[in-house]
Amino acid sequence: MLDGPVIAEWLPVSVAALVVLLVAAGVAGWVDAVVGGGGLIQLPALVIAVPRDVATPFILGTNKLSSFFGTLSASWVYLRKIKVQLVLLVPLIAGAYAGSTVGAALSRYIAREVLTPIVLVAVIAVALYTLLKPRMGLEHEPRHSAGGAIAWRAGAIGLAVGFYDGILGPGTGSFFVILIVGVLGYGFLQASVNAKIANLTTNLAALAVYGVHGEILVVLGLAMAVMNVTGGFIGAHMATRRGSGFVRIVFLVTLSILIVKLAWDTVVQFTS
């Protein structure tokens, strides 16, 4: 952790650590609002800054509390400016909630050491696919006009990514975006608003679990939430003004960070 006396029992971090966490929450909110993946910034910051005697569920619960409010603010901005199709959004949310629930239930039985290399390969493939198709997602060109065709595909996307979020987690928003773009033909901007609301659903499900067990540092989480909301508000406005090309660039940068993180985790697993 960042050294220094803790501020108080209900805010168990030093002043320096609090500053780092607030900055990290703001940046994470911005990234999350544009394309998803803010947890790649905020969660490691919490792991580093919070004292080691604080149990892991409290770190995860605090992260979810901050992320939930940031995602909520970004979703509100998107929904004011971009129309969504309920025929896509409803099954996407339902699938995401169900998948996240099942993934969380099974996470204790499946070793993450097995999953991390697999996800690493998948993320690299997604990054290469996006790079090799420079026009993909720059125009909003839905491929399926029939409601049933959209609904079952959206439900399948929600189920798959929700399951991943429940069982592992990093980069969930980015996976939502690329599947909505690649499978349904949506533009990056239109995909982001749907991904945001689906990710809000998975965050809410996880937050309910941590809340029931009292595994949240509430004061710290709310302080970070203020910065996360600010970053999310700014990021959502920038994305809606600059369009899908801007979102695509941030998407590729976020994937690069995710690749580095997963590669590092894989190396540590096999060398420790």
PDB file of N, CA and C in Angstrom, residues 107-176:
ATOM      1  N   SER A 107     -17.385 -19.508 -10.347  1.00  0.00           N
ATOM      2  CA  SER A 107     -16.015 -18.987 -10.281  1.00  0.00           C
ATOM      3  C   SER A 107     -15.164 -19.679  -9.218  1.00  0.00           C
ATOM      4  N   ARG A 108     -15.798 -20.154  -8.163  1.00  0.00           N
ATOM      5  CA  ARG A 108     -15.029 -20.790  -7.088  1.00  0.00           C
ATOM      6  C   ARG A 108     -14.574 -22.197  -7.462  1.00  0.00           C
ATOM      7  N   TYR A 109     -15.139 -22.758  -8.533  1.00  0.00           N
ATOM      8  CA  TYR A 109     -14.800 -24.126  -8.924  1.00  0.00           C
ATOM      9  C   TYR A 109     -13.840 -24.200 -10.116  1.00  0.00           C
ATOM     10  N   ILE A 110     -13.652 -23.063 -10.808  1.00  0.00           N
ATOM     11  CA  ILE A 110     -12.793 -23.048 -11.992  1.00  0.00           C
ATOM     12  C   ILE A 110     -11.566 -22.196 -11.706  1.00  0.00           C
ATOM     13  N   ALA A 111     -10.401 -22.768 -11.875  1.00  0.00           N
ATOM     14  CA  ALA A 111      -9.156 -22.063 -11.574  1.00  0.00           C
ATOM     15  C   ALA A 111      -8.924 -20.939 -12.579  1.00  0.00           C
ATOM     16  N   ARG A 112      -8.672 -19.747 -12.078  1.00  0.00           N
ATOM     17  CA  ARG A 112      -8.407 -18.613 -12.966  1.00  0.00           C
ATOM     18  C   ARG A 112      -7.110 -18.809 -13.747  1.00  0.00           C
ATOM     19  N   GLU A 113      -6.224 -19.645 -13.201  1.00  0.00           N
ATOM     20  CA  GLU A 113      -4.976 -19.940 -13.900  1.00  0.00           C
ATOM     21  C   GLU A 113      -5.242 -20.581 -15.259  1.00  0.00           C
ATOM     22  N   VAL A 114      -6.370 -21.266 -15.360  1.00  0.00           N
ATOM     23  CA  VAL A 114      -6.748 -21.893 -16.628  1.00  0.00           C
ATOM     24  C   VAL A 114      -7.376 -20.874 -17.570  1.00  0.00           C
ATOM     25  N   LEU A 115      -8.169 -19.975 -17.007  1.00  0.00           N
ATOM     26  CA  LEU A 115      -8.923 -19.035 -17.827  1.00  0.00           C
ATOM     27  C   LEU A 115      -8.074 -17.903 -18.391  1.00  0.00           C
ATOM     28  N   THR A 116      -7.129 -17.380 -17.619  1.00  0.00           N
ATOM     29  CA  THR A 116      -6.391 -16.188 -18.025  1.00  0.00           C
ATOM     30  C   THR A 116      -5.682 -16.339 -19.364  1.00  0.00           C
ATOM     31  N   PRO A 117      -4.931 -17.423 -19.620  1.00  0.00           N
ATOM     32  CA  PRO A 117      -4.290 -17.566 -20.941  1.00  0.00           C
ATOM     33  C   PRO A 117      -5.301 -17.646 -22.078  1.00  0.00           C
ATOM     34  N   ILE A 118      -6.443 -18.279 -21.824  1.00  0.00           N
ATOM     35  CA  ILE A 118      -7.473 -18.398 -22.863  1.00  0.00           C
ATOM     36  C   ILE A 118      -8.023 -17.021 -23.207  1.00  0.00           C
ATOM     37  N   VAL A 119      -8.312 -16.230 -22.177  1.00  0.00           N
ATOM     38  CA  VAL A 119      -8.829 -14.886 -22.404  1.00  0.00           C
ATOM     39  C   VAL A 119      -7.779 -14.019 -23.100  1.00  0.00           C
ATOM     40  N   LEU A 120      -6.514 -14.192 -22.741  1.00  0.00           N
ATOM     41  CA  LEU A 120      -5.426 -13.443 -23.380  1.00  0.00           C
ATOM     42  C   LEU A 120      -5.426 -13.676 -24.889  1.00  0.00           C
ATOM     43  N   VAL A 121      -5.531 -14.936 -25.294  1.00  0.00           N
ATOM     44  CA  VAL A 121      -5.573 -15.271 -26.732  1.00  0.00           C
ATOM     45  C   VAL A 121      -6.787 -14.628 -27.389  1.00  0.00           C
ATOM     46  N   ALA A 122      -7.929 -14.661 -26.698  1.00  0.00           N
ATOM     47  CA  ALA A 122      -9.159 -14.081 -27.246  1.00  0.00           C
ATOM     48  C   ALA A 122      -9.016 -12.571 -27.439  1.00  0.00           C
ATOM     49  N   VAL A 123      -8.414 -11.889 -26.465  1.00  0.00           N
ATOM     50  CA  VAL A 123      -8.256 -10.440 -26.553  1.00  0.00           C
ATOM     51  C   VAL A 123      -7.300 -10.062 -27.683  1.00  0.00           C
ATOM     52  N   ILE A 124      -6.213 -10.806 -27.828  1.00  0.00           N
ATOM     53  CA  ILE A 124      -5.278 -10.554 -28.926  1.00  0.00           C
ATOM     54  C   ILE A 124      -5.985 -10.726 -30.268  1.00  0.00           C
ATOM     55  N   ALA A 125      -6.803 -11.772 -30.371  1.00  0.00           N
ATOM     56  CA  ALA A 125      -7.544 -12.021 -31.611  1.00  0.00           C
ATOM     57  C   ALA A 125      -8.503 -10.863 -31.907  1.00  0.00           C
ATOM     58  N   VAL A 126      -9.175 -10.359 -30.873  1.00  0.00           N
ATOM     59  CA  VAL A 126     -10.107  -9.235 -31.050  1.00  0.00           C
ATOM     60  C   VAL A 126      -9.352  -7.985 -31.513  1.00  0.00           C
ATOM     61  N   ALA A 127      -8.188  -7.719 -30.897  1.00  0.00           N
ATOM     62  CA  ALA A 127      -7.398  -6.544 -31.274  1.00  0.00           C
ATOM     63  C   ALA A 127      -6.941  -6.638 -32.725  1.00  0.00           C
ATOM     64  N   LEU A 128      -6.444  -7.813 -33.134  1.00  0.00           N
ATOM     65  CA  LEU A 128      -5.998  -8.006 -34.513  1.00  0.00           C
ATOM     66  C   LEU A 128      -7.159  -7.870 -35.498  1.00  0.00           C
ATOM     67  N   TYR A 129      -8.288  -8.448 -35.132  1.00  0.00           N
ATOM     68  CA  TYR A 129      -9.481  -8.379 -35.985  1.00  0.00           C
ATOM     69  C   TYR A 129      -9.904  -6.921 -36.194  1.00  0.00           C
ATOM     70  N   THR A 130      -9.866  -6.127 -35.114  1.00  0.00           N
ATOM     71  CA  THR A 130     -10.248  -4.715 -35.202  1.00  0.00           C
ATOM     72  C   THR A 130      -9.254  -3.925 -36.050  1.00  0.00           C
ATOM     73  N   LEU A 131      -7.970  -4.216 -35.887  1.00  0.00           N
ATOM     74  CA  LEU A 131      -6.940  -3.522 -36.666  1.00  0.00           C
ATOM     75  C   LEU A 131      -7.036  -3.859 -38.158  1.00  0.00           C
ATOM     76  N   LEU A 132      -7.322  -5.120 -38.462  1.00  0.00           N
ATOM     77  CA  LEU A 132      -7.376  -5.562 -39.862  1.00  0.00           C
ATOM     78  C   LEU A 132      -8.658  -5.112 -40.558  1.00  0.00           C
ATOM     79  N   LYS A 133      -9.624  -4.640 -39.803  1.00  0.00           N
ATOM     80  CA  LYS A 133     -10.874  -4.127 -40.387  1.00  0.00           C
ATOM     81  C   LYS A 133     -11.060  -2.675 -39.955  1.00  0.00           C
ATOM     82  N   PRO A 134     -10.290  -1.754 -40.569  1.00  0.00           N
ATOM     83  CA  PRO A 134     -10.283  -0.363 -40.109  1.00  0.00           C
ATOM     84  C   PRO A 134     -11.623   0.357 -40.248  1.00  0.00           C
ATOM     85  N   ARG A 135     -12.511  -0.140 -41.113  1.00  0.00           N
ATOM     86  CA  ARG A 135     -13.814   0.512 -41.284  1.00  0.00           C
ATOM     87  C   ARG A 135     -14.882  -0.074 -40.371  1.00  0.00           C
ATOM     88  N   MET A 136     -14.586  -1.192 -39.728  1.00  0.00           N
ATOM     89  CA  MET A 136     -15.577  -1.845 -38.882  1.00  0.00           C
ATOM     90  C   MET A 136     -15.990  -0.944 -37.721  1.00  0.00           C
ATOM     91  N   GLY A 137     -17.298  -0.765 -37.579  1.00  0.00           N
ATOM     92  CA  GLY A 137     -17.824   0.001 -36.463  1.00  0.00           C
ATOM     93  C   GLY A 137     -17.817   1.501 -36.647  1.00  0.00           C
ATOM     94  N   LEU A 138     -17.249   1.997 -37.762  1.00  0.00           N
ATOM     95  CA  LEU A 138     -17.241   3.440 -37.982  1.00  0.00           C
ATOM     96  C   LEU A 138     -18.595   3.934 -38.480  1.00  0.00           C
ATOM     97  N   GLU A 139     -19.354   3.047 -39.113  1.00  0.00           N
ATOM     98  CA  GLU A 139     -20.711   3.363 -39.552  1.00  0.00           C
ATOM     99  C   GLU A 139     -21.699   2.455 -38.831  1.00  0.00           C
ATOM    100  N   HIS A 140     -22.857   3.015 -38.526  1.00  0.00           N
ATOM    101  CA  HIS A 140     -23.904   2.239 -37.850  1.00  0.00           C
ATOM    102  C   HIS A 140     -24.763   1.561 -38.916  1.00  0.00           C
ATOM    103  N   GLU A 141     -24.504   0.258 -39.137  1.00  0.00           N
ATOM    104  CA  GLU A 141     -25.181  -0.498 -40.189  1.00  0.00           C
ATOM    105  C   GLU A 141     -25.668  -1.846 -39.636  1.00  0.00           C
ATOM    106  N   PRO A 142     -26.770  -1.819 -38.864  1.00  0.00           N
ATOM    107  CA  PRO A 142     -27.287  -3.064 -38.283  1.00  0.00           C
ATOM    108  C   PRO A 142     -27.546  -4.113 -39.350  1.00  0.00           C
ATOM    109  N   ARG A 143     -27.144  -5.351 -39.054  1.00  0.00           N
ATOM    110  CA  ARG A 143     -27.243  -6.417 -40.044  1.00  0.00           C
ATOM    111  C   ARG A 143     -28.570  -7.160 -40.008  1.00  0.00           C
ATOM    112  N   HIS A 144     -29.286  -7.107 -38.917  1.00  0.00           N
ATOM    113  CA  HIS A 144     -30.481  -7.930 -38.759  1.00  0.00           C
ATOM    114  C   HIS A 144     -31.691  -7.034 -38.512  1.00  0.00           C
ATOM    115  N   SER A 145     -32.624  -7.055 -39.435  1.00  0.00           N
ATOM    116  CA  SER A 145     -33.795  -6.190 -39.338  1.00  0.00           C
ATOM    117  C   SER A 145     -34.926  -6.830 -38.530  1.00  0.00           C
ATOM    118  N   ALA A 146     -35.007  -8.154 -38.555  1.00  0.00           N
ATOM    119  CA  ALA A 146     -36.080  -8.844 -37.829  1.00  0.00           C
ATOM    120  C   ALA A 146     -35.822  -8.794 -36.320  1.00  0.00           C
ATOM    121  N   GLY A 147     -36.893  -8.498 -35.554  1.00  0.00           N
ATOM    122  CA  GLY A 147     -36.755  -8.383 -34.109  1.00  0.00           C
ATOM    123  C   GLY A 147     -36.249  -9.651 -33.453  1.00  0.00           C
ATOM    124  N   GLY A 148     -36.755 -10.816 -33.904  1.00  0.00           N
ATOM    125  CA  GLY A 148     -36.330 -12.078 -33.311  1.00  0.00           C
ATOM    126  C   GLY A 148     -34.866 -12.355 -33.543  1.00  0.00           C
ATOM    127  N   ALA A 149     -34.364 -12.019 -34.752  1.00  0.00           N
ATOM    128  CA  ALA A 149     -32.952 -12.252 -35.081  1.00  0.00           C
ATOM    129  C   ALA A 149     -32.042 -11.410 -34.198  1.00  0.00           C
ATOM    130  N   ILE A 150     -32.454 -10.158 -33.955  1.00  0.00           N
ATOM    131  CA  ILE A 150     -31.665  -9.283 -33.085  1.00  0.00           C
ATOM    132  C   ILE A 150     -31.728  -9.774 -31.637  1.00  0.00           C
ATOM    133  N   ALA A 151     -32.937 -10.139 -31.213  1.00  0.00           N
ATOM    134  CA  ALA A 151     -33.155 -10.487 -29.806  1.00  0.00           C
ATOM    135  C   ALA A 151     -32.325 -11.679 -29.364  1.00  0.00           C
ATOM    136  N   TRP A 152     -32.339 -12.770 -30.134  1.00  0.00           N
ATOM    137  CA  TRP A 152     -31.627 -13.956 -29.657  1.00  0.00           C
ATOM    138  C   TRP A 152     -30.124 -13.754 -29.727  1.00  0.00           C
ATOM    139  N   ARG A 153     -29.652 -12.986 -30.707  1.00  0.00           N
ATOM    140  CA  ARG A 153     -28.214 -12.703 -30.772  1.00  0.00           C
ATOM    141  C   ARG A 153     -27.779 -11.807 -29.616  1.00  0.00           C
ATOM    142  N   ALA A 154     -28.606 -10.801 -29.318  1.00  0.00           N
ATOM    143  CA  ALA A 154     -28.296  -9.917 -28.188  1.00  0.00           C
ATOM    144  C   ALA A 154     -28.306 -10.698 -26.881  1.00  0.00           C
ATOM    145  N   GLY A 155     -29.286 -11.589 -26.725  1.00  0.00           N
ATOM    146  CA  GLY A 155     -29.347 -12.414 -25.524  1.00  0.00           C
ATOM    147  C   GLY A 155     -28.123 -13.297 -25.377  1.00  0.00           C
ATOM    148  N   ALA A 156     -27.665 -13.861 -26.496  1.00  0.00           N
ATOM    149  CA  ALA A 156     -26.473 -14.721 -26.469  1.00  0.00           C
ATOM    150  C   ALA A 156     -25.229 -13.922 -26.097  1.00  0.00           C
ATOM    151  N   ILE A 157     -25.116 -12.693 -26.638  1.00  0.00           N
ATOM    152  CA  ILE A 157     -23.987 -11.828 -26.294  1.00  0.00           C
ATOM    153  C   ILE A 157     -24.012 -11.507 -24.798  1.00  0.00           C
ATOM    154  N   GLY A 158     -25.191 -11.131 -24.294  1.00  0.00           N
ATOM    155  CA  GLY A 158     -25.310 -10.816 -22.872  1.00  0.00           C
ATOM    156  C   GLY A 158     -24.945 -11.992 -21.990  1.00  0.00           C
ATOM    157  N   LEU A 159     -25.410 -13.174 -22.375  1.00  0.00           N
ATOM    158  CA  LEU A 159     -25.141 -14.379 -21.594  1.00  0.00           C
ATOM    159  C   LEU A 159     -23.646 -14.691 -21.563  1.00  0.00           C
ATOM    160  N   ALA A 160     -22.994 -14.632 -22.734  1.00  0.00           N
ATOM    161  CA  ALA A 160     -21.569 -14.978 -22.832  1.00  0.00           C
ATOM    162  C   ALA A 160     -20.696 -13.982 -22.071  1.00  0.00           C
ATOM    163  N   VAL A 161     -20.922 -12.689 -22.312  1.00  0.00           N
ATOM    164  CA  VAL A 161     -20.076 -11.675 -21.669  1.00  0.00           C
ATOM    165  C   VAL A 161     -20.412 -11.563 -20.179  1.00  0.00           C
ATOM    166  N   GLY A 162     -21.697 -11.711 -19.831  1.00  0.00           N
ATOM    167  CA  GLY A 162     -22.077 -11.705 -18.424  1.00  0.00           C
ATOM    168  C   GLY A 162     -21.416 -12.844 -17.665  1.00  0.00           C
ATOM    169  N   PHE A 163     -21.376 -14.016 -18.299  1.00  0.00           N
ATOM    170  CA  PHE A 163     -20.708 -15.171 -17.682  1.00  0.00           C
ATOM    171  C   PHE A 163     -19.232 -14.864 -17.452  1.00  0.00           C
ATOM    172  N   TYR A 164     -18.594 -14.256 -18.458  1.00  0.00           N
ATOM    173  CA  TYR A 164     -17.183 -13.890 -18.322  1.00  0.00           C
ATOM    174  C   TYR A 164     -16.987 -12.891 -17.186  1.00  0.00           C
ATOM    175  N   ASP A 165     -17.890 -11.917 -17.090  1.00  0.00           N
ATOM    176  CA  ASP A 165     -17.777 -10.914 -16.037  1.00  0.00           C
ATOM    177  C   ASP A 165     -17.896 -11.557 -14.658  1.00  0.00           C
ATOM    178  N   GLY A 166     -18.804 -12.522 -14.535  1.00  0.00           N
ATOM    179  CA  GLY A 166     -18.984 -13.184 -13.254  1.00  0.00           C
ATOM    180  C   GLY A 166     -17.821 -14.074 -12.863  1.00  0.00           C
ATOM    181  N   ILE A 167     -17.182 -14.669 -13.859  1.00  0.00           N
ATOM    182  CA  ILE A 167     -16.156 -15.662 -13.547  1.00  0.00           C
ATOM    183  C   ILE A 167     -14.733 -15.085 -13.552  1.00  0.00           C
ATOM    184  N   LEU A 168     -14.517 -13.972 -14.299  1.00  0.00           N
ATOM    185  CA  LEU A 168     -13.175 -13.392 -14.364  1.00  0.00           C
ATOM    186  C   LEU A 168     -13.238 -11.868 -14.303  1.00  0.00           C
ATOM    187  N   GLY A 169     -13.764 -11.212 -15.368  1.00  0.00           N
ATOM    188  CA  GLY A 169     -14.079  -9.798 -15.254  1.00  0.00           C
ATOM    189  C   GLY A 169     -13.357  -8.753 -16.080  1.00  0.00           C
ATOM    190  N   PRO A 170     -12.003  -8.729 -16.140  1.00  0.00           N
ATOM    191  CA  PRO A 170     -11.325  -7.610 -16.792  1.00  0.00           C
ATOM    192  C   PRO A 170     -11.746  -7.412 -18.249  1.00  0.00           C
ATOM    193  N   GLY A 171     -12.066  -6.162 -18.611  1.00  0.00           N
ATOM    194  CA  GLY A 171     -12.393  -5.850 -19.993  1.00  0.00           C
ATOM    195  C   GLY A 171     -13.809  -6.197 -20.418  1.00  0.00           C
ATOM    196  N   THR A 172     -14.712  -6.400 -19.455  1.00  0.00           N
ATOM    197  CA  THR A 172     -16.087  -6.793 -19.785  1.00  0.00           C
ATOM    198  C   THR A 172     -16.746  -5.820 -20.762  1.00  0.00           C
ATOM    199  N   GLY A 173     -16.631  -4.524 -20.491  1.00  0.00           N
ATOM    200  CA  GLY A 173     -17.243  -3.529 -21.359  1.00  0.00           C
ATOM    201  C   GLY A 173     -16.715  -3.607 -22.780  1.00  0.00           C
ATOM    202  N   SER A 174     -15.414  -3.864 -22.924  1.00  0.00           N
ATOM    203  CA  SER A 174     -14.817  -3.971 -24.257  1.00  0.00           C
ATOM    204  C   SER A 174     -15.346  -5.181 -25.015  1.00  0.00           C
ATOM    205  N   PHE A 175     -15.571  -6.283 -24.311  1.00  0.00           N
ATOM    206  CA  PHE A 175     -16.128  -7.475 -24.964  1.00  0.00           C
ATOM    207  C   PHE A 175     -17.576  -7.226 -25.407  1.00  0.00           C
ATOM    208  N   PHE A 176     -18.343  -6.532 -24.583  1.00  0.00           N
ATOM    209  CA  PHE A 176     -19.695  -6.163 -24.992  1.00  0.00           C
ATOM    210  C   PHE A 176     -19.657  -5.351 -26.288  1.00  0.00           C
TER     211      PHE A 176
END
